[in-house]
């Protein structure tokens, strides 16, 4: 077993480089060094042939035909779903919007809630409905804005 | 289903990288027929990749469909820094990892393989055994080694493309492939010693 080449490549170094050598990913000096080492080292050459054998075995396997009409199903699904509008501000903006909506909700609840305790039950119904309508309106506007609507 | 590619179903049929980039740009702008062309280019290579990752056709079909649909939904985030192909493989790889993390290991080899009989010629049986050994060897690999090996060996992606598809450096891919091939060797050693392969 040779442990040296003109580039002083050891067997250990050569074996490490055999996969990229086999895959055609080596170039320049490393490729030359591996080739030179293989030319004079039976053990590393044997290792290379074993790797080739493994790859040939891996490639000998077949894949069964897909049963499903994948492309047809994909196109049907995206036509059914429709395309999401491009997000202008990304995920962070979505989070910020959600926080604003929640803050508005809480604020509206506190505001109208305080009116309830001051003015009795008759105000309670009207206040709650107003708060809900306000929050729904704010949410709709925000989602419309995020989706790129006017 | 469009007919599979006659020579290399692991690789997309026709279309150069420039064609693909053009199709991806048009699809990103909302051009559905352009996206459909991409889908038909990649449905089979993607299915083949996922079959070798999952080890069964049903999961591969489901994941291929999910990956393609997700790619349509996420096209806004595709900036063209990588190719559409590696971007798509990355989506598929992540979906596959998620699925595999929820699954149990498969059964033992002896439980799977049927005995040879008069209805099953010897050559066919041996091929079946070889395929099963390969499947087992791949299945025994850690997910990232398996992904790198399948993308390299079957899909014939370059190390740079594999790095893009896996979100890793080229050096990391090199290391993964070395370990994957070493592990496959160990997995197949017993069968080799017995003369099965």
XYZ file of C-alpha atoms in Angstrom:
347
model
C 0.000 0.000 0.000
C 1.386 3.294 -1.007
C 0.943 6.151 1.408
C 2.469 8.869 -0.698
C 2.084 10.430 -4.110
C 3.704 13.439 -5.692
C 1.218 15.519 -3.659
C 1.946 13.459 -0.532
C -1.619 12.155 -0.393
C -2.086 9.490 2.268
C -4.525 6.605 1.949
C -6.749 8.151 4.600
C -6.893 11.460 2.739
C -7.514 9.692 -0.541
C -10.397 7.605 0.796
C -12.019 10.770 2.144
C -11.888 12.268 -1.330
C -13.164 9.215 -3.187
C -16.887 10.127 -3.068
C -16.419 13.571 -4.661
C -13.865 11.999 -7.017
C -16.468 9.464 -8.152
C -19.147 12.147 -8.377
C -16.968 14.324 -10.602
C -16.817 17.056 -7.978
C -13.029 17.200 -7.702
C -10.928 19.396 -9.918
C -7.377 20.669 -10.136
C -4.716 19.493 -7.723
C -6.956 17.288 -5.523
C -8.211 15.393 -8.557
C -4.702 14.885 -9.865
C -3.499 13.838 -6.425
C -6.237 11.227 -6.058
C -5.624 9.892 -9.563
C -1.911 9.596 -8.898
C -2.460 7.891 -5.587
C -4.917 5.423 -7.123
C -2.429 4.567 -9.832
C 0.010 3.297 -7.244
C -2.205 2.058 -4.393
C -4.086 -1.209 -4.789
C -5.974 -0.828 -1.510
C -7.429 2.582 -2.391
C -8.242 1.393 -5.889
C -10.114 -1.515 -4.362
C -11.975 0.931 -2.158
C -12.908 2.985 -5.209
C -14.243 -0.092 -6.998
C -16.249 -1.064 -3.927
C -17.810 2.410 -3.866
C -18.624 2.083 -7.559
C -20.255 -1.255 -6.813
C -22.354 0.288 -4.048
C -23.512 3.067 -6.332
C -24.360 0.611 -9.098
C -26.379 -1.418 -6.623
C -28.174 1.669 -5.361
C -29.015 2.654 -8.917
C -30.258 -0.804 -9.838
C -33.427 -0.321 -7.843
C -36.572 0.729 -9.636
C -39.334 3.051 -8.534
C -42.906 1.952 -9.208
C -45.110 4.149 -11.327
C -47.159 6.581 -9.278
C -50.776 5.572 -9.057
C -52.106 9.093 -8.722
C -52.284 11.730 -11.424
C -50.051 14.045 -9.436
C -49.927 17.025 -11.794
C -53.659 16.913 -12.434
C -54.374 16.774 -8.737
C -51.962 19.607 -8.007
C -53.538 21.900 -10.595
C -57.045 21.008 -9.425
C -56.075 21.810 -5.851
C -54.511 25.177 -6.603
C -57.449 26.173 -8.820
C -59.799 25.258 -6.032
C -57.811 27.141 -3.404
C -56.917 30.109 -5.539
C -53.693 32.030 -5.164
C -52.956 33.911 -1.994
C -52.315 37.575 -2.625
C -48.651 38.549 -2.250
C -47.840 39.615 1.262
C -46.473 43.110 1.203
C -44.994 43.228 4.650
C -44.231 39.648 5.530
C -44.841 37.657 8.642
C -43.750 40.361 11.089
C -46.414 42.737 9.814
C -49.016 40.018 10.258
C -47.973 39.598 13.863
C -48.048 43.347 14.445
C -51.511 43.542 12.898
C -52.743 40.744 15.118
C -51.371 42.523 18.190
C -53.093 45.762 17.129
C -56.404 43.951 16.656
C -56.141 42.364 20.081
C -55.167 45.691 21.634
C -58.151 47.384 19.970
C -60.398 44.620 21.195
C -59.225 44.948 24.762
C -59.335 48.739 24.602
C -62.837 48.715 23.169
C -63.930 46.223 25.802
C -62.546 48.374 28.621
C -64.030 51.568 27.161
C -67.508 50.208 26.615
C -67.323 48.123 29.755
C -66.738 51.218 31.876
C -69.765 52.820 30.221
C -71.835 49.831 31.301
C -71.032 50.173 34.996
C -71.833 53.882 34.883
C -75.093 53.697 32.942
C -76.764 50.389 33.808
C -78.193 47.442 31.854
C -79.891 49.351 29.041
C -76.494 50.638 27.914
C -74.951 47.150 28.269
C -76.599 45.665 25.168
C -75.864 48.617 22.962
C -72.298 48.914 24.229
C -71.462 45.268 23.584
C -72.897 45.348 20.084
C -70.967 48.521 19.297
C -67.756 47.032 20.599
C -68.193 43.840 18.566
C -69.034 45.804 15.425
C -66.051 48.050 15.950
C -63.624 45.158 16.436
C -65.043 43.261 13.439
C -64.732 46.344 11.300
C -61.133 46.940 12.403
C -60.202 43.321 11.771
C -61.772 43.292 8.317
C -59.982 46.494 7.348
C -56.653 45.178 8.539
C -56.940 41.846 6.752
C -58.077 43.628 3.622
C -55.065 45.914 3.886
C -52.676 42.985 4.461
C -54.114 41.142 1.473
C -53.323 44.092 -0.748
C -56.865 45.416 -0.997
C -57.741 49.051 -0.956
C -50.648 11.752 -15.445
C -48.242 12.720 -18.148
C -46.145 9.795 -19.369
C -42.894 9.267 -17.453
C -39.669 10.279 -19.088
C -38.383 7.350 -21.085
C -34.704 7.598 -20.115
C -34.143 9.427 -16.865
C -37.327 9.846 -14.888
C -35.232 11.041 -11.937
C -34.387 14.157 -13.887
C -36.800 16.728 -15.290
C -37.768 16.292 -18.900
C -36.565 18.931 -21.349
C -36.212 22.595 -20.414
C -32.924 24.306 -19.770
C -32.100 26.222 -16.612
C -33.023 29.424 -18.452
C -36.392 27.974 -19.490
C -37.011 26.924 -15.933
C -36.092 30.344 -14.561
C -38.420 31.971 -17.083
C -41.269 29.627 -16.181
C -40.691 30.269 -12.491
C -40.715 34.041 -13.012
C -43.961 33.841 -14.989
C -45.517 31.533 -12.420
C -44.514 33.938 -9.678
C -46.376 36.663 -11.538
C -49.483 34.469 -11.413
C -49.172 32.686 -14.769
C -50.906 29.380 -14.036
C -50.046 27.614 -17.326
C -46.364 28.408 -16.700
C -46.631 26.859 -13.281
C -48.380 23.833 -14.745
C -45.394 23.317 -17.041
C -43.113 23.323 -14.017
C -45.402 20.855 -12.283
C -45.310 18.486 -15.232
C -41.524 18.827 -15.460
C -40.995 17.948 -11.832
C -43.851 15.666 -10.805
C -41.954 12.491 -11.657
C -38.445 13.444 -10.455
C -39.994 14.729 -7.257
C -42.056 11.564 -6.798
C -38.973 9.402 -7.408
C -36.955 11.409 -4.892
C -39.696 11.162 -2.289
C -40.235 7.463 -2.963
C -36.596 6.827 -2.097
C -36.852 9.070 0.917
C -40.111 7.560 2.235
C -39.820 4.012 0.942
C -43.405 3.816 -0.255
C -45.468 5.123 -3.130
C -48.483 6.397 -1.245
C -46.456 8.771 0.918
C -44.347 9.816 -2.057
C -47.434 10.745 -4.074
C -48.982 12.626 -1.203
C -45.788 14.519 -0.431
C -45.084 15.307 -4.081
C -48.542 16.801 -4.424
C -48.176 18.736 -1.168
C -44.743 20.061 -2.140
C -45.942 21.267 -5.533
C -49.013 22.941 -4.079
C -46.897 24.579 -1.401
C -44.430 25.811 -3.994
C -47.321 27.584 -5.744
C -48.477 29.097 -2.489
C -44.956 30.223 -1.557
C -43.855 31.499 -4.948
C -43.939 35.056 -3.605
C -40.986 34.183 -1.406
C -38.996 32.620 -4.258
C -36.482 35.266 -5.280
C -34.505 33.221 -7.766
C -31.356 33.176 -5.623
C -31.350 29.420 -6.124
C -32.931 27.460 -8.960
C -36.603 26.559 -8.819
C -35.530 22.920 -8.800
C -33.422 23.131 -5.636
C -36.047 25.354 -3.994
C -38.707 22.748 -4.762
C -36.543 19.916 -3.444
C -36.011 21.894 -0.277
C -39.764 22.192 0.267
C -40.189 18.480 -0.423
C -37.303 17.550 1.876
C -38.779 19.525 4.757
C -42.196 17.942 4.251
C -40.574 14.520 4.173
C -38.599 15.154 7.375
C -41.819 16.219 9.084
C -43.580 13.060 7.982
C -40.724 10.761 8.943
C -40.439 12.288 12.381
C -43.998 11.128 13.018
C -43.474 7.586 11.720
C -42.208 4.417 13.380
C -39.291 2.408 11.960
C -40.285 -0.201 9.401
C -40.393 -3.944 9.923
C -37.442 -6.331 9.744
C -36.195 -7.596 6.407
C -37.070 -11.227 7.107
C -40.659 -10.205 7.813
C -40.969 -8.466 4.488
C -39.363 -10.768 1.967
C -41.448 -13.592 0.583
C -39.812 -16.961 -0.037
C -39.029 -17.847 -3.645
C -41.562 -20.101 -5.269
C -42.350 -21.565 -8.641
C -44.364 -18.488 -9.571
C -41.436 -16.229 -8.854
C -38.342 -16.977 -10.933
C -35.002 -16.879 -9.165
C -33.711 -13.814 -11.038
C -36.821 -11.843 -10.217
C -36.571 -12.900 -6.600
C -32.925 -11.848 -6.369
C -33.736 -8.487 -7.904
C -36.488 -8.072 -5.344
C -34.038 -8.909 -2.582
C -31.489 -6.419 -3.922
C -34.109 -3.691 -4.104
C -35.215 -4.411 -0.597
C -31.621 -4.355 0.650
C -31.098 -0.994 -0.995
C -34.298 0.317 0.510
C -33.213 -0.920 3.934
C -29.743 0.552 3.542
C -31.247 3.942 2.657
C -33.812 3.672 5.398
C -31.093 3.053 7.989
C -29.383 6.338 7.174
C -30.018 9.492 9.179
C -32.433 11.713 7.247
C -29.866 14.285 6.127
C -27.396 11.651 4.883
C -30.183 9.892 3.043
C -31.404 13.084 1.457
C -27.898 14.027 0.278
C -27.261 10.531 -1.081
C -30.562 10.308 -2.954
C -30.182 13.779 -4.443
C -26.670 12.906 -5.571
C -27.085 9.316 -6.703
C -30.518 9.380 -8.305
C -31.441 12.985 -8.993
C -27.853 13.689 -10.068
C -27.702 17.083 -8.437
C -24.290 18.666 -8.018
C -22.935 19.218 -4.518
C -23.760 22.918 -4.841
C -27.350 22.127 -5.820
C -27.683 19.647 -2.977
C -26.360 22.303 -0.601
C -29.061 24.696 -1.834
C -31.767 22.062 -1.599
C -30.762 21.153 1.947
C -29.854 24.601 3.207
C -26.294 23.497 3.990
C -22.786 24.352 2.859
C -21.050 22.415 0.091
C -18.495 21.233 2.650
C -21.307 19.889 4.848
C -22.782 18.048 1.849
C -19.376 16.556 1.076
C -19.150 15.299 4.644
C -22.726 13.968 4.613
C -22.104 12.029 1.416
C -18.906 10.506 2.740
C -20.675 9.308 5.871
C -23.708 8.140 3.877
C -21.585 6.044 1.528
C -19.593 4.600 4.407
C -22.811 3.659 6.181
C -24.303 2.114 3.060
C -21.154 0.032 2.718
C -21.605 -1.251 6.252
C -25.278 -1.953 5.658
C -24.542 -3.986 2.552
C -21.466 -5.763 3.911
C -23.405 -8.678 5.331
C -25.316 -9.239 2.101
C -22.077 -9.026 0.140
C -20.404 -11.561 2.409
C -23.315 -13.936 1.815
C -23.122 -13.384 -1.930
C -26.624 -11.918 -2.102
C -25.393 -8.811 -3.903
